[in-house]
Structure formats: C-alpha cells, structure tokens
Short mmCIF file of C-alpha atoms and ligand atoms in Angstrom, two decimals:
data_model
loop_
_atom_site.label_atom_id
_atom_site.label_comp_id
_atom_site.label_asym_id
_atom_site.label_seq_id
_atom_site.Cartn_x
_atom_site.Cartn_y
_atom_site.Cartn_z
CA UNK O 10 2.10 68.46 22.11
CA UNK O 11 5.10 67.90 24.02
CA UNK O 12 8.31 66.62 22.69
CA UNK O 13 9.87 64.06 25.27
CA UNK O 14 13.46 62.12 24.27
CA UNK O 15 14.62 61.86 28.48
CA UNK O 16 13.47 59.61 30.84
CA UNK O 17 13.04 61.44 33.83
CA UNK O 18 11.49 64.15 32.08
CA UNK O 19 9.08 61.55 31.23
CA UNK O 20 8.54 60.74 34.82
CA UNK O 21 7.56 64.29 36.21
CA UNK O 22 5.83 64.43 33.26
CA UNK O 23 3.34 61.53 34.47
CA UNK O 24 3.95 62.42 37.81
CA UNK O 25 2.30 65.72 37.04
CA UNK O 26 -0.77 64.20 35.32
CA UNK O 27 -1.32 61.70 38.27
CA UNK O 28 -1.23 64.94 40.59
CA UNK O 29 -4.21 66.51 38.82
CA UNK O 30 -5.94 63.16 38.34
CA UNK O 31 -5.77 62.65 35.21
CA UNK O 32 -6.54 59.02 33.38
CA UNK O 33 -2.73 58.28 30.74
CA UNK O 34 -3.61 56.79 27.58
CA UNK O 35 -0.40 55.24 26.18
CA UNK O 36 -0.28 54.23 22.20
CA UNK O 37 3.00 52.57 21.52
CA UNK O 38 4.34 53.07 18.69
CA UNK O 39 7.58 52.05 16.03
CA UNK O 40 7.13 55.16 14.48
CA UNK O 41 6.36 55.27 10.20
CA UNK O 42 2.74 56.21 11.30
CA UNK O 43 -0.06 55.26 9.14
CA UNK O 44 -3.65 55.61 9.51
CA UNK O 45 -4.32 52.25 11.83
CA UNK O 46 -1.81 54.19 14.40
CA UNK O 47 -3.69 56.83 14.12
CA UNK O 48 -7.02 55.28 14.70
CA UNK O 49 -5.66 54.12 18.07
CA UNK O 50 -4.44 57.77 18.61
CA UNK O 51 -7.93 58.88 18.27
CA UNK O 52 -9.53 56.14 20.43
CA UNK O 53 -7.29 57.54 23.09
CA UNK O 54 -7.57 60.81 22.53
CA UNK O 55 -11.50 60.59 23.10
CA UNK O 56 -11.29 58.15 26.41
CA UNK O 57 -8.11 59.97 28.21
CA UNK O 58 -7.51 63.47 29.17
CA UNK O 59 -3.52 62.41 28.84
CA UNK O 60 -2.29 60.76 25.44
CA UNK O 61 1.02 59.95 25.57
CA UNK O 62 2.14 58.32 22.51
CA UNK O 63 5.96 56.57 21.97
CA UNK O 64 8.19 56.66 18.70
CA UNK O 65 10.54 53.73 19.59
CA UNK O 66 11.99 51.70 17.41
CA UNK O 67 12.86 48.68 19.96
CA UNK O 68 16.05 46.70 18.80
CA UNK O 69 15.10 44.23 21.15
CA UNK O 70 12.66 42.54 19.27
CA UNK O 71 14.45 42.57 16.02
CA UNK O 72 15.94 38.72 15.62
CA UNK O 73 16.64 39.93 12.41
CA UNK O 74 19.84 42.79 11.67
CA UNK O 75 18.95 43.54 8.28
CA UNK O 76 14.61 44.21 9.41
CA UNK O 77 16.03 46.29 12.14
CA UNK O 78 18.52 48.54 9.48
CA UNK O 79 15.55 48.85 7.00
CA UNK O 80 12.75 49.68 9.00
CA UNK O 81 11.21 53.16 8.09
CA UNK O 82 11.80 55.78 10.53
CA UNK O 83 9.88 59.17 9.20
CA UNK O 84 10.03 61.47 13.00
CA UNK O 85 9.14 64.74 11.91
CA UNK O 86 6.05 63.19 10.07
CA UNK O 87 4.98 61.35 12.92
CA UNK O 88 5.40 64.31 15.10
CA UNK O 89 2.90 66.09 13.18
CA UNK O 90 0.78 63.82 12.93
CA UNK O 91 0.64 63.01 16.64
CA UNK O 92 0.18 66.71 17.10
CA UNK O 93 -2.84 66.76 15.08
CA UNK O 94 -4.66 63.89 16.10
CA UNK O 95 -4.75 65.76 20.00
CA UNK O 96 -1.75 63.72 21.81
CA UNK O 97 -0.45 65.48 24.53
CA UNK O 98 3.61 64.02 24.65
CA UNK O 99 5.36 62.36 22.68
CA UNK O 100 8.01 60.04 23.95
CA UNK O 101 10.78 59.10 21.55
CA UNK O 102 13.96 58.41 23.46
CA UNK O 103 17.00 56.86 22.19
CA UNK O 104 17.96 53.58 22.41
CA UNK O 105 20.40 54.23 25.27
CA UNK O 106 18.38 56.20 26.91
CA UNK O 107 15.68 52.97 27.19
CA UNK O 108 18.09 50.63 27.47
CA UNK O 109 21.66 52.61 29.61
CA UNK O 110 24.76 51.13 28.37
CA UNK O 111 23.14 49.26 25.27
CA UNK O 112 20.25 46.27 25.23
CA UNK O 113 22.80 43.66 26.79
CA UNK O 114 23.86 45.05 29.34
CA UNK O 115 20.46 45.39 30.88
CA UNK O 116 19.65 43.29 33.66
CA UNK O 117 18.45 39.61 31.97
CA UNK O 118 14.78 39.24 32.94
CA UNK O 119 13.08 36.23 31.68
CA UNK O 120 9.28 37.20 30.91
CA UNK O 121 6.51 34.30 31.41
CA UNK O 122 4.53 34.97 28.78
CA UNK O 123 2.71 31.29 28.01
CA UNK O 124 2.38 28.92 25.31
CA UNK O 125 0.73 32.18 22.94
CA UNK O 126 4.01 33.47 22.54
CA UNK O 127 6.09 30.12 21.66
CA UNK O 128 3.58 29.64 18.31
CA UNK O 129 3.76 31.53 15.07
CA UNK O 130 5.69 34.31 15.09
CA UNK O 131 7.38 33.23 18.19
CA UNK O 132 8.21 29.92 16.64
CA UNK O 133 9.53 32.02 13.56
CA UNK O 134 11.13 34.93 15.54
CA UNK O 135 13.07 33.35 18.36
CA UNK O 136 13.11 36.03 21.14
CA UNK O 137 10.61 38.62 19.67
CA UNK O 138 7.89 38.56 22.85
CA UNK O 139 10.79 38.64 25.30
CA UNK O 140 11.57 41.63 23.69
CA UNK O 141 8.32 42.98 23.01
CA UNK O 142 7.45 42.53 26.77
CA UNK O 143 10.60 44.03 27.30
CA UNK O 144 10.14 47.34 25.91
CA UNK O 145 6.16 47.49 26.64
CA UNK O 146 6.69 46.58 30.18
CA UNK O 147 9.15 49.42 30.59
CA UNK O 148 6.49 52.06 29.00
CA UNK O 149 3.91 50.75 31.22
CA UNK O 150 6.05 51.55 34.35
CA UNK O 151 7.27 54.54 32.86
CA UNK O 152 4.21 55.76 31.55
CA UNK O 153 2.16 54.59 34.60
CA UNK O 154 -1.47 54.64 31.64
CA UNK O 155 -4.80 53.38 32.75
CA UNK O 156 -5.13 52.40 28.89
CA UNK O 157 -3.00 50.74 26.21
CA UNK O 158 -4.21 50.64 22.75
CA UNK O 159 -2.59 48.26 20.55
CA UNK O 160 -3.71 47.23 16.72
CA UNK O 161 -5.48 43.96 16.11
CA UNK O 162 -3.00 43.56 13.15
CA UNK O 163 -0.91 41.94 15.80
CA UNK O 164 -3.54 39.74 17.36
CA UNK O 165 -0.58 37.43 18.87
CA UNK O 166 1.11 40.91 20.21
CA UNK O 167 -1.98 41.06 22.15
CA UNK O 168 -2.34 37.81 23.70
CA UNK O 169 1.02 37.64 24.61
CA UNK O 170 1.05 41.48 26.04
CA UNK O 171 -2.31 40.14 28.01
CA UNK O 172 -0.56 37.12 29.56
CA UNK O 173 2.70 39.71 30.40
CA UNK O 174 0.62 42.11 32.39
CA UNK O 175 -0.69 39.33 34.14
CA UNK O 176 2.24 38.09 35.30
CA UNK O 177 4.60 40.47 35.57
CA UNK O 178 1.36 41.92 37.75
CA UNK O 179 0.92 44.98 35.83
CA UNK O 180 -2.50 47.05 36.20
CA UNK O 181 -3.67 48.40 32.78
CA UNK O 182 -6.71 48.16 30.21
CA UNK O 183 -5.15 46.66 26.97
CA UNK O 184 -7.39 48.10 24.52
CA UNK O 185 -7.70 46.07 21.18
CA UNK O 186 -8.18 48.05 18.45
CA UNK O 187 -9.75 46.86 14.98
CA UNK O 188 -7.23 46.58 11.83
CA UNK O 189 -7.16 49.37 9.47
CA UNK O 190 -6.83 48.44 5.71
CA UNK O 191 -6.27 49.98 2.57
CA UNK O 192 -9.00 50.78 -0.08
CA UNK O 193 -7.71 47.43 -1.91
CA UNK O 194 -7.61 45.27 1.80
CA UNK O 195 -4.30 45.30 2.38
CA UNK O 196 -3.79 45.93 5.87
CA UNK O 197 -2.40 48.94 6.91
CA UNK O 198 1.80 48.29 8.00
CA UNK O 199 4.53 50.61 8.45
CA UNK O 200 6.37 47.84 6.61
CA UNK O 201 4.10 48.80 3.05
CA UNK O 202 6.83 51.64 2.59
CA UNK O 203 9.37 48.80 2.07
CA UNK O 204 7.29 47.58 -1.00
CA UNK O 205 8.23 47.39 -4.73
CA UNK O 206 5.58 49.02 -7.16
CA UNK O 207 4.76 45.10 -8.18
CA UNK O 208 4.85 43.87 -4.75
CA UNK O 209 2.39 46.48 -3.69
CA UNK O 210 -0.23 45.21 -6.32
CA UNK O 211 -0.43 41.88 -5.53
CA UNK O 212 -0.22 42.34 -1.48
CA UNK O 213 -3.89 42.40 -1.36
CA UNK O 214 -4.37 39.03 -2.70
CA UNK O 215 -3.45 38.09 1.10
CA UNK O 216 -6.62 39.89 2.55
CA UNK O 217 -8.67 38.66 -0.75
CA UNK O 218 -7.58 34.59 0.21
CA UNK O 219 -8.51 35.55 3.73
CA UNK O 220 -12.23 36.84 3.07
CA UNK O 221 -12.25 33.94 0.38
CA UNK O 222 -11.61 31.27 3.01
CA UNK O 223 -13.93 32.51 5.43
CA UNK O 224 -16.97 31.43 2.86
CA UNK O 225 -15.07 28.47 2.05
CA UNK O 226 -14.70 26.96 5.65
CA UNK O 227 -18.77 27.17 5.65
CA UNK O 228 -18.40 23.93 3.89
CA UNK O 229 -15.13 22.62 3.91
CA UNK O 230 -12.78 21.13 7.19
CA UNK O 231 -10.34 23.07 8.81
CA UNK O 232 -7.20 21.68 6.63
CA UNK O 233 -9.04 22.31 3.60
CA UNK O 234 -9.21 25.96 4.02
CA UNK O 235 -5.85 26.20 5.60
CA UNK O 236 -4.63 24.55 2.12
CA UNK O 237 -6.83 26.59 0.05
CA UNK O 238 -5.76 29.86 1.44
CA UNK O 239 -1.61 28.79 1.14
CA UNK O 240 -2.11 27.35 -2.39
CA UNK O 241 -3.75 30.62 -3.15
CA UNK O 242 -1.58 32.76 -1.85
CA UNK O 243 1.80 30.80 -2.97
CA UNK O 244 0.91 31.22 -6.19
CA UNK O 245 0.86 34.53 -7.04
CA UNK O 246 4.10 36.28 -8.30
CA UNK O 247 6.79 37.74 -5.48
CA UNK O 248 4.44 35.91 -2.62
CA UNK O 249 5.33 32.77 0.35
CA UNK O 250 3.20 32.03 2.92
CA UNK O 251 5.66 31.96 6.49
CA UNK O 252 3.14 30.11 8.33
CA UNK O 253 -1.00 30.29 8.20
CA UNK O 254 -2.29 28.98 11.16
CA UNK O 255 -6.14 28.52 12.26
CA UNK O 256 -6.30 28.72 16.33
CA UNK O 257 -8.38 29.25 19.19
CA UNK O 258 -8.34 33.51 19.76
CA UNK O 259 -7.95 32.73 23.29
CA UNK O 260 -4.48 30.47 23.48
CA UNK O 261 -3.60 30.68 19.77
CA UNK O 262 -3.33 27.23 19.81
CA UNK O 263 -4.35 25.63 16.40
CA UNK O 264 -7.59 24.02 16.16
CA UNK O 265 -8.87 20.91 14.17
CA UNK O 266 -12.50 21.44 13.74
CA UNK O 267 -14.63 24.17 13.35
CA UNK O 268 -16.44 23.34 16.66
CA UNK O 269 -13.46 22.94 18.55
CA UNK O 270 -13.79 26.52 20.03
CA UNK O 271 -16.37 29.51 20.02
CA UNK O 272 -13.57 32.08 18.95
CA UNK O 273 -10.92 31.11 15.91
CA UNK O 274 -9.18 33.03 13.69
CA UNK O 275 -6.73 32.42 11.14
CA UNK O 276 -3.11 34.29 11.55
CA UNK O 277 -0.71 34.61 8.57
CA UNK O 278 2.81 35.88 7.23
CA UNK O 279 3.59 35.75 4.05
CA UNK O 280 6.68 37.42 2.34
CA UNK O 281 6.56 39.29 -0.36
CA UNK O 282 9.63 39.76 -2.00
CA UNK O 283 11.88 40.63 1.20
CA UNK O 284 9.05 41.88 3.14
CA UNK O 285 7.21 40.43 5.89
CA UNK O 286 3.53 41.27 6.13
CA UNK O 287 1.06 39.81 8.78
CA UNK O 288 -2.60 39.59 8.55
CA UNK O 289 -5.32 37.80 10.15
CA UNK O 290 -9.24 36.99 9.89
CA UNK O 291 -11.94 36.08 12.03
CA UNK O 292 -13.83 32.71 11.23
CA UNK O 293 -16.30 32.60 14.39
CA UNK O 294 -16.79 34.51 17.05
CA UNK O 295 -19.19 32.72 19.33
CA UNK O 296 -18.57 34.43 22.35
O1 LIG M 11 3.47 46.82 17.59
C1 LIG M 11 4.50 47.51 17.63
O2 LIG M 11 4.67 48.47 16.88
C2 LIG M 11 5.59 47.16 18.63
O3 LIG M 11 5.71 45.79 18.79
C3 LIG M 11 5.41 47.85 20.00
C4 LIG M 11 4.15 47.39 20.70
C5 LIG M 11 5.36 49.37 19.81
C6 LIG M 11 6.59 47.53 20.91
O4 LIG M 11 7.79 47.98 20.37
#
C-alpha cells in the first residue's frame, strides 16, 4: 500500500490507474478505523482492482470546535489496517493541503443538496452537508472512482451525497454498505473511543429500543412508537434522545402512517454523556 499526503501525487497516481484501465474504488474515511470501515474496505477490495482509501479528518463539517478537537485520530493503526485489508493508497493529506490557505479562504460554493439535508442532522448541525459535499466532492474529482462505499450508519450522509452527485453532475456508483454492530448492538462508531466505561454499557439500549419498536409499530401508530422508543431511551442513566425521526428512506421526510410509503426507517441521535451517537432501523421495506 501506498502512502499518499500530496495532491498531485494523488493525481498521477489515478492518472496512472486510468492509463492501465483500471476501475478506483474510493472508501472515505475520518480515520479511528473500526470494523464497519473495514467492511467497506473489503467490499472494495473484491469489486475494484484500485482501492484508494482517505484518512481525512474534514474540519469543514465540524459545526462544533470542541467534536472537531476530540475526535480520535489513531494513523499508524489505520495504516495497517488499510494495508491488510488489500488497499492499494492511502490518501491522508493535511488540511491545507485539501483546503490551500485554510477552509475559508476556499472559493464559497453553495451545494444543492435538497430538502434530505435540511432535516435531522442538518436541522441540528447547521452547515454539516455543505461541508460533507464539500470534502466528498473534492475526493471524487480527485480520486476520479467508479465506486464509493459509504456506511449505512449514516443513512442521511447517503441521501444527501446521492442528491450532490446529481447535481453537482458527478458520475459515480455510491455503494451503500450495511451497518456493522458490536456483539451487544451497538453500532460500530469511531466516536465509541470517546466513551466512559458506564456510558459504554448502556449505549446498546439505543439499538435494543430500536429492534423493540420495530415489533411494536406492528400494532401501534407511528407517534406511538416514536414515543415509545424516546421514553425508552431517555430514561436510562447518561442518555438524551437529539431527535428520533420516522421518514420516508427516499426524501427523509417524516411520515404519519405506516402506509404512507413502501420504504421508512427510523433515524436517531442520542447523547450519551458528551457523545453523539447515531443509529437507525428499518421498519418496511416494500420496495
Ligand atoms: O462519514 C464520514 O466519515 C465522513 O462524513 C466522510 C464521508 C469521510 C466525509 O468526511
């Protein structure tokens, strides 16, 4: 595996692969690596000759200092692990190198991304897609990949990357990748380093209230297992539901009844202690 910080080392890089005809995978990555990144390594690995995976930690889709300060970088590991699981470069530049003279004084580029990115966590994290779509529309021109693999964990990342690629008229397979959890449910996070001993107990709970609900809405309205899950989840020690929200899969926009669409799922944050942990769960999937 290749070690790639510069830009246009980067470019002859995928310049090089294009010339022998080679299909780019791209996984991108904040770095902290855990096994759900490295089940979309492997996906990659076995449908692209070229895996190019990036370590970036994006500042531009931090609204929050202190998130941005504390989030777990752990390079050499990653590196090692990126080596093993088959990639063939890594790219893990520096901020200035992404963004020359510092993230404002890039050009300011407005992204259309839709009404998927103004809900949830973009109604709770002002500016996070513009920054997402930011950063991932610069890898895909750098990168140039015929596939992007992202983690389901982020179902709204997904949407909102969709609707970006679209407009922005960018031609690449976004390749949705199923969430990895831990023995206990909790779903796999970079942001699980970050937890207390106590805190790291009860996280399950929000996968457990998930699975719960999904039995319960059999019988009960749509508001009725929204409550159910909050109330559950609200009430056990270190733990606040952000926002749990029930939409359509298609244009996250919340739904009332069950039959309103043939595709809803049910997106949460919840905080425990200082840390913010996202989830979701499928209720139907008609389609
Ligand atoms: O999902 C993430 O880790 C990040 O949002 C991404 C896609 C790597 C962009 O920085």
């Amino acid at each position: 595996m290749i070690i790639i910080r510069k830009v246009a080392e980067l470019l002859d890089f995928v310049e090089h692969q294009k010339e022998q005809g080679n299909a780019i995978g791209l996984v991108p990555t904040m770095g902290a690596l855990h096994a759900g990144h490295l089940s979309l390594v492997e996906r990659a690995v076995s449908e692209n000759p070229c895996v190019i995976a990036s370590v970036f930690v994006n500042p531009t889709q931090f609204n929050n200092p202190t998130d941005l300060a504390t989030y777990p970088r752990k390079e050499e590991d990653d590196f090692r692990l990126l080596a093993q699981a088959g990639v063939t470069a890594v790219f893990a530049p520096e901020v200035d190198e992404m963004y020359p003279g510092g993230p404002e004084a890039q050009p300011r580029h407005e992204f259309d991304l839709g009404t998927a990115a103004e809900v949830m966590e973009g109604k709770f994290r002002p500016g996070h897609f513009q920054g997402v779509a930011q950063v991932v529309s610069l890898l895909f021109r750098l990168c140039r990949p015929t596939r992007a693999y992202f983690g389901e964990k982020d179902f709204q990342q997904i949407a909102v990357i969709r609707n970006m690629i679209k407009t922005e008229g960018i031609d690449v397979d976004i390749v949705a990748c199923p969430i990895k959890r831990a023995d206990d449910g909790l779903a796999l996070s970079s942001r699980n380093a970050l937890l207390t001993p106590e805190q790291r107990e009860v996280a399950p709970e929000i996968h457990k209230a998930l699975e719960y609900s999904v039995g319960y809405a059999r019988e009960h309205s749509v508001r009725a297992t929204h409550d159910t899950v909050v109330e559950r989840i609200d009430a056990v020690p270190h733990m606040k539901v952000e926002y749990f929200e029930i939409v359509d899969a298609r244009t996250l926009l919340p739904v009332e009844e069950w039959e309103e669409s043939p595709w809803i799922v049910g997106c949460i944050t919840v905080y425990c202690g200082e840390v913010r942990l996202i989830d979701n769960i499928t209720y139907k999937k008609e389609i």
